[in-house]
XYZ file of N, CA and C in Angstrom:
456
model
N 0.820 -1.186 0.000
C 0.000 0.000 0.000
C 0.859 1.242 0.000
N 0.184 2.378 -0.117
C 0.856 3.673 -0.072
C 0.461 4.399 1.197
N 1.399 5.100 1.797
C 1.094 5.960 2.918
C 1.374 7.380 2.456
N 0.326 8.204 2.481
C 0.462 9.568 2.005
C 0.671 10.520 3.173
N 1.403 11.617 2.964
C 1.581 12.590 4.038
C 0.247 13.244 4.398
N 0.060 13.657 5.658
C -1.208 14.254 6.088
C -1.640 15.451 5.243
N -0.687 16.207 4.711
C -1.013 17.383 3.911
C -1.295 17.083 2.456
N -1.323 15.805 2.093
C -1.574 15.441 0.701
C -0.330 15.606 -0.164
N -0.504 15.411 -1.444
C 0.586 15.545 -2.414
C 0.123 16.429 -3.557
N 0.990 17.307 -4.015
C 0.647 18.129 -5.164
C 0.839 17.331 -6.448
N 0.363 17.858 -7.554
C 0.506 17.172 -8.833
C 1.993 16.974 -9.133
N 2.349 15.762 -9.568
C 3.728 15.390 -9.926
C 4.707 15.627 -8.769
N 4.263 15.405 -7.557
C 5.074 15.627 -6.358
C 6.250 14.652 -6.346
N 7.466 15.174 -6.198
C 8.669 14.334 -6.216
C 8.793 13.466 -4.964
N 7.997 13.743 -3.937
C 8.048 12.931 -2.719
C 7.324 11.607 -2.872
N 6.534 11.437 -3.939
C 5.801 10.193 -4.140
C 6.737 9.146 -4.728
N 6.955 8.106 -3.962
C 7.808 7.001 -4.401
C 7.065 5.692 -4.168
N 7.359 4.731 -4.992
C 6.809 3.390 -4.834
C 7.996 2.464 -4.622
N 7.869 1.574 -3.652
C 8.947 0.615 -3.431
C 8.375 -0.780 -3.365
N 9.212 -1.742 -3.674
C 8.834 -3.149 -3.573
C 10.115 -3.939 -3.338
N 10.015 -5.114 -2.740
C 11.224 -5.905 -2.485
C 11.856 -6.357 -3.804
N 13.132 -6.074 -3.948
C 13.850 -6.494 -5.148
C 15.143 -7.191 -4.740
N 15.558 -8.143 -5.524
C 16.762 -8.919 -5.223
C 18.001 -8.042 -5.218
N 18.075 -7.085 -6.150
C 19.288 -6.261 -6.267
C 19.222 -4.962 -5.455
N 18.239 -4.826 -4.573
C 18.075 -3.670 -3.682
C 17.704 -2.373 -4.398
N 17.408 -2.428 -5.672
C 16.944 -1.232 -6.386
C 15.421 -1.236 -6.359
N 14.889 -0.913 -5.199
C 13.458 -1.074 -5.036
C 12.685 0.229 -4.834
N 13.290 1.375 -5.039
C 12.574 2.640 -4.939
C 12.476 3.269 -6.311
N 11.279 3.683 -6.658
C 11.063 4.327 -7.938
C 10.280 5.615 -7.717
N 10.806 6.718 -8.197
C 10.070 7.979 -8.151
C 8.998 7.926 -9.229
N 7.870 8.512 -8.945
C 6.774 8.554 -9.898
C 6.899 9.838 -10.705
N 6.986 9.730 -12.015
C 7.198 10.896 -12.871
C 5.945 11.761 -12.993
N 4.781 11.151 -13.063
C 3.543 11.919 -13.227
C 2.480 11.345 -12.299
N 1.839 12.224 -11.533
C 0.787 11.774 -10.619
C -0.184 12.922 -10.374
N -1.437 12.596 -10.077
C -2.398 13.656 -9.756
C -2.190 14.141 -8.330
N -2.740 15.302 -8.021
C -2.746 15.779 -6.642
C -3.645 14.857 -5.820
N -3.250 14.606 -4.582
C -4.010 13.709 -3.712
C -4.193 14.395 -2.361
N -5.406 14.364 -1.845
C -5.644 14.900 -0.509
C -5.801 16.402 -0.457
N -6.268 17.017 -1.522
C -6.375 18.470 -1.569
C -7.437 19.045 -0.656
N -8.395 18.232 -0.229
C -9.517 18.766 0.528
C -9.712 18.036 1.850
N -8.610 17.691 2.507
C -8.684 16.981 3.776
C -8.782 18.004 4.896
N -9.964 18.145 5.472
C -10.152 19.040 6.609
C -11.484 18.703 7.251
N -11.441 18.026 8.376
C -12.685 17.590 9.007
C -13.511 18.749 9.543
N -12.885 19.918 9.787
C -13.648 21.057 10.296
C -14.493 21.711 9.209
N -14.116 21.540 7.949
C -14.875 22.086 6.826
C -14.989 20.988 5.779
N -15.889 20.031 5.980
C -15.969 18.927 5.032
C -16.421 19.399 3.649
N -15.904 18.731 2.645
C -16.321 19.005 1.279
C -17.780 18.613 1.138
N -18.565 19.458 0.456
C -19.974 19.129 0.281
C -20.462 19.570 -1.088
N -21.465 18.860 -1.572
C -22.187 19.227 -2.783
C -23.653 19.171 -2.404
N -24.344 20.305 -2.531
C -25.758 20.354 -2.168
C -26.568 20.894 -3.334
N -27.861 20.610 -3.308
C -28.765 21.001 -4.385
C -29.969 21.696 -3.777
N -30.449 22.750 -4.456
C -31.608 23.464 -3.942
C -32.375 24.137 -5.079
N -33.634 24.407 -4.821
C -34.478 25.148 -5.751
C -34.993 26.379 -5.015
N -35.312 27.451 -5.778
C -35.830 28.660 -5.142
C -37.246 28.465 -4.632
N -38.050 27.735 -5.379
C -39.416 27.483 -4.937
C -39.807 26.069 -5.336
N -40.736 25.521 -4.612
C -41.157 24.162 -4.905
C -40.282 23.149 -4.194
N -40.348 21.923 -4.678
C -39.677 20.799 -4.037
C -38.539 20.308 -4.927
N -37.422 19.992 -4.317
C -36.309 19.383 -5.039
C -36.767 18.013 -5.520
N -36.733 17.791 -6.841
C -37.321 16.592 -7.413
C -36.330 15.857 -8.308
N -36.288 14.539 -8.175
C -35.444 13.712 -9.059
C -35.824 13.980 -10.507
N -34.825 13.999 -11.389
C -35.073 14.208 -12.807
C -35.250 15.666 -13.194
N -35.045 16.599 -12.261
C -35.183 18.038 -12.525
C -33.841 18.728 -12.292
N -33.737 19.985 -12.705
C -32.525 20.754 -12.461
C -32.635 21.491 -11.133
N -31.484 21.879 -10.596
C -31.453 22.630 -9.336
C -30.153 23.420 -9.273
N -30.119 24.406 -8.407
C -28.865 25.094 -8.132
C -27.948 24.084 -7.439
N -26.680 24.072 -7.816
C -25.699 23.161 -7.228
C -24.669 23.998 -6.485
N -24.441 23.674 -5.226
C -23.438 24.380 -4.437
C -22.326 23.408 -4.072
N -21.095 23.776 -4.426
C -19.913 22.989 -4.091
C -19.119 23.802 -3.075
N -18.778 23.161 -1.957
C -18.042 23.853 -0.891
C -16.868 22.982 -0.452
N -15.698 23.606 -0.363
C -14.515 22.876 0.097
C -13.487 23.842 0.657
N -12.575 23.288 1.441
C -11.428 24.030 1.977
C -10.185 23.324 1.461
N -9.389 24.029 0.668
C -8.224 23.389 0.057
C -7.073 23.267 1.044
N -6.427 22.109 0.987
C -5.311 21.805 1.873
C -3.968 22.069 1.197
N -4.015 22.503 -0.042
C -2.809 22.910 -0.764
C -3.204 24.019 -1.717
N -2.257 24.829 -2.111
C -2.553 25.950 -3.010
C -3.119 25.427 -4.333
N -4.057 26.173 -4.880
C -4.607 25.860 -6.202
C -4.162 26.975 -7.125
N -3.496 26.602 -8.208
C -2.946 27.572 -9.153
C -3.985 27.930 -10.209
N -3.905 29.143 -10.760
C -4.807 29.500 -11.851
C -4.747 28.454 -12.974
N -5.903 28.067 -13.457
C -5.988 27.060 -14.516
C -6.168 25.642 -14.005
N -5.889 25.399 -12.711
C -6.092 24.060 -12.168
C -7.576 23.796 -11.993
N -7.930 22.513 -12.056
C -9.327 22.105 -12.052
C -9.662 21.250 -10.838
N -10.893 21.394 -10.388
C -11.480 20.545 -9.363
C -12.634 19.840 -10.058
N -12.630 18.511 -10.042
C -13.674 17.741 -10.721
C -14.555 17.046 -9.696
N -15.862 17.246 -9.841
C -16.842 16.618 -8.966
C -17.644 15.648 -9.831
N -17.571 14.368 -9.517
C -18.311 13.359 -10.275
C -19.709 13.219 -9.668
N -20.717 13.294 -10.527
C -22.105 13.205 -10.091
C -22.766 12.037 -10.818
N -22.589 10.818 -10.280
C -23.123 9.622 -10.942
C -24.630 9.710 -11.175
N -25.046 9.251 -12.328
C -26.445 9.148 -12.734
C -27.081 10.492 -13.066
N -26.333 11.595 -12.982
C -26.859 12.891 -13.398
C -26.810 12.962 -14.916
N -27.699 13.740 -15.492
C -27.742 13.891 -16.946
C -27.792 15.375 -17.289
N -28.131 15.668 -18.524
C -28.164 17.044 -19.017
C -27.074 17.213 -20.050
N -27.349 17.988 -21.068
C -26.394 18.178 -22.162
C -25.081 18.765 -21.647
N -23.979 18.326 -22.242
C -22.676 18.905 -21.887
C -22.710 20.403 -22.157
N -22.058 21.144 -21.299
C -22.027 22.598 -21.438
C -20.667 23.097 -20.971
N -19.959 23.808 -21.870
C -18.604 24.254 -21.577
C -18.559 25.439 -20.624
N -19.652 26.178 -20.512
C -19.627 27.369 -19.677
C -20.950 27.520 -18.929
N -20.933 27.145 -17.653
C -22.104 27.301 -16.799
C -21.971 28.590 -15.993
N -23.086 29.188 -15.633
C -23.077 30.419 -14.859
C -22.889 30.091 -13.381
N -21.929 30.780 -12.756
C -21.690 30.609 -11.321
C -21.772 31.962 -10.630
N -21.912 31.932 -9.311
C -21.906 33.182 -8.551
C -20.476 33.673 -8.312
N -19.499 32.892 -8.681
C -18.081 33.239 -8.505
C -17.370 33.314 -9.851
N -18.040 33.871 -10.869
C -17.524 33.797 -12.237
C -16.147 34.430 -12.412
N -15.782 35.391 -11.572
C -14.458 35.988 -11.715
C -13.359 35.085 -11.162
N -13.738 34.120 -10.319
C -12.753 33.243 -9.690
C -12.854 31.801 -10.159
N -14.064 31.310 -10.375
C -14.283 29.921 -10.752
C -15.160 29.824 -11.992
N -14.720 29.048 -12.970
C -15.538 28.723 -14.142
C -16.046 27.298 -13.949
N -17.219 27.013 -14.486
C -17.802 25.676 -14.330
C -18.215 25.131 -15.687
N -18.065 23.818 -15.835
C -18.491 23.127 -17.058
C -19.085 21.783 -16.648
N -20.047 21.295 -17.446
C -20.657 19.988 -17.214
C -20.267 19.090 -18.369
N -19.721 17.895 -18.057
C -19.312 16.919 -19.072
C -20.179 15.682 -18.881
N -21.141 15.492 -19.770
C -22.090 14.398 -19.623
C -21.414 13.035 -19.709
N -20.470 12.854 -20.645
C -19.826 11.545 -20.837
C -19.227 10.990 -19.550
N -18.668 11.856 -18.734
C -18.033 11.412 -17.492
C -18.874 11.766 -16.264
N -20.032 12.375 -16.492
C -20.919 12.832 -15.423
C -20.124 13.650 -14.407
N -19.404 14.645 -14.937
C -18.495 15.431 -14.113
C -18.787 16.919 -14.209
N -18.795 17.556 -13.062
C -18.834 19.001 -12.964
C -17.384 19.436 -12.795
N -16.873 20.199 -13.750
C -15.463 20.595 -13.736
C -15.378 22.078 -13.382
N -14.710 22.368 -12.273
C -14.518 23.738 -11.811
C -13.080 24.141 -12.097
N -12.888 25.249 -12.783
C -11.546 25.732 -13.128
C -11.282 27.020 -12.362
N -10.171 27.041 -11.625
C -9.815 28.219 -10.846
C -9.212 29.267 -11.769
N -9.797 30.465 -11.778
C -9.345 31.551 -12.659
C -8.939 32.794 -11.882
N -8.618 32.635 -10.605
C -8.270 33.788 -9.788
C -6.919 34.378 -10.164
N -6.640 35.547 -9.599
C -5.333 36.192 -9.783
C -4.397 35.633 -8.725
N -3.406 34.873 -9.147
C -2.493 34.246 -8.206
C -3.085 32.980 -7.629
N -2.293 32.288 -6.824
C -2.736 31.022 -6.237
C -3.843 31.232 -5.219
N -4.745 30.245 -5.115
C -5.749 30.226 -4.066
C -5.028 29.709 -2.823
N -4.928 30.525 -1.798
C -4.128 30.194 -0.622
C -4.658 28.956 0.096
N -3.737 28.218 0.694
C -4.097 27.057 1.512
C -5.062 27.510 2.606
N -6.101 26.713 2.842
C -7.052 27.008 3.903
C -8.195 27.915 3.492
N -8.296 28.246 2.213
C -9.398 29.078 1.735
C -10.653 28.228 1.597
N -11.750 28.696 2.144
C -13.027 28.010 1.963
C -13.669 28.568 0.697
N -13.901 27.704 -0.274
C -14.547 28.103 -1.525
C -15.975 27.581 -1.520
N -16.910 28.452 -1.826
C -18.314 28.077 -1.979
C -18.748 28.587 -3.340
N -19.080 27.669 -4.233
C -19.412 28.014 -5.609
C -20.829 27.535 -5.890
N -21.695 28.455 -6.287
C -23.075 28.117 -6.631
C -23.205 28.147 -8.148
N -23.668 27.032 -8.708
C -23.820 26.902 -10.161
C -25.305 26.966 -10.484
N -25.669 27.814 -11.447
C -27.071 27.914 -11.864
C -27.565 26.578 -12.386
N -28.875 26.327 -12.298
C -29.422 25.028 -12.716
C -29.029 24.645 -14.144
N -28.541 23.429 -14.311
C -28.242 22.874 -15.624
C -28.260 21.344 -15.583
N -27.425 20.751 -14.720
C -27.379 19.299 -14.621
C -28.724 18.804 -14.113
N -29.148 17.659 -14.632
C -30.421 17.076 -14.229
C -30.141 16.051 -13.137
N -30.799 16.231 -11.989
C -30.616 15.324 -10.854
C -30.922 13.888 -11.261
N -30.243 12.958 -10.644
C -30.445 11.536 -10.941
C -31.930 11.204 -10.907
N -32.403 10.510 -11.929
C -33.840 10.221 -12.036
C -34.340 9.292 -10.934
N -33.421 8.534 -10.317
C -33.825 7.648 -9.214
C -33.568 8.307 -7.857
N -33.270 9.604 -7.872
C -33.102 10.359 -6.637
C -31.730 10.224 -6.014
N -31.559 10.875 -4.880
C -30.294 10.884 -4.151
C -30.530 10.397 -2.732
N -29.503 9.804 -2.159
C -29.521 9.378 -0.777
C -28.433 10.145 -0.042
N -28.522 10.240 1.257
C -27.471 10.898 2.043
C -26.143 10.229 1.741
N -25.113 11.035 1.512
C -23.758 10.545 1.218
C -23.732 9.610 0.014
N -24.562 9.877 -0.972
C -24.626 9.064 -2.195
C -23.267 9.092 -2.891
N -22.835 7.941 -3.368
C -21.542 7.878 -4.064
C -21.711 7.167 -5.374
């Protein structure tokens, strides 16, 4: 198995090594390319995705405002992406969704992967420990069979 540092690993972090028992003792290998891991580890501000409507009842198979909230445990650079997978959600792919944080975060919906992709567009890095709350206008269609608490 792998043991990751409590603060996570940045993309292509040189500290990520894989080892295995080898006869000639050459058993450590640096990983040349790797994704960031552990960017949102903070039990005091858990990552959340919530859905709401202005009036009426939140209903399966309908659109709703989507709010994504997280506290980053490592700096996020301009152009870096946060991807939220929403299994069983539908709705046409859209490269540019309207958000309440349009100057800082851009949002896109990719139907093929059922992913909401948030791209950080701020000036300079998003500092470690920043709580981001991004509200996306209705577009993705909620799973037709509904949602359960902590649905994965």
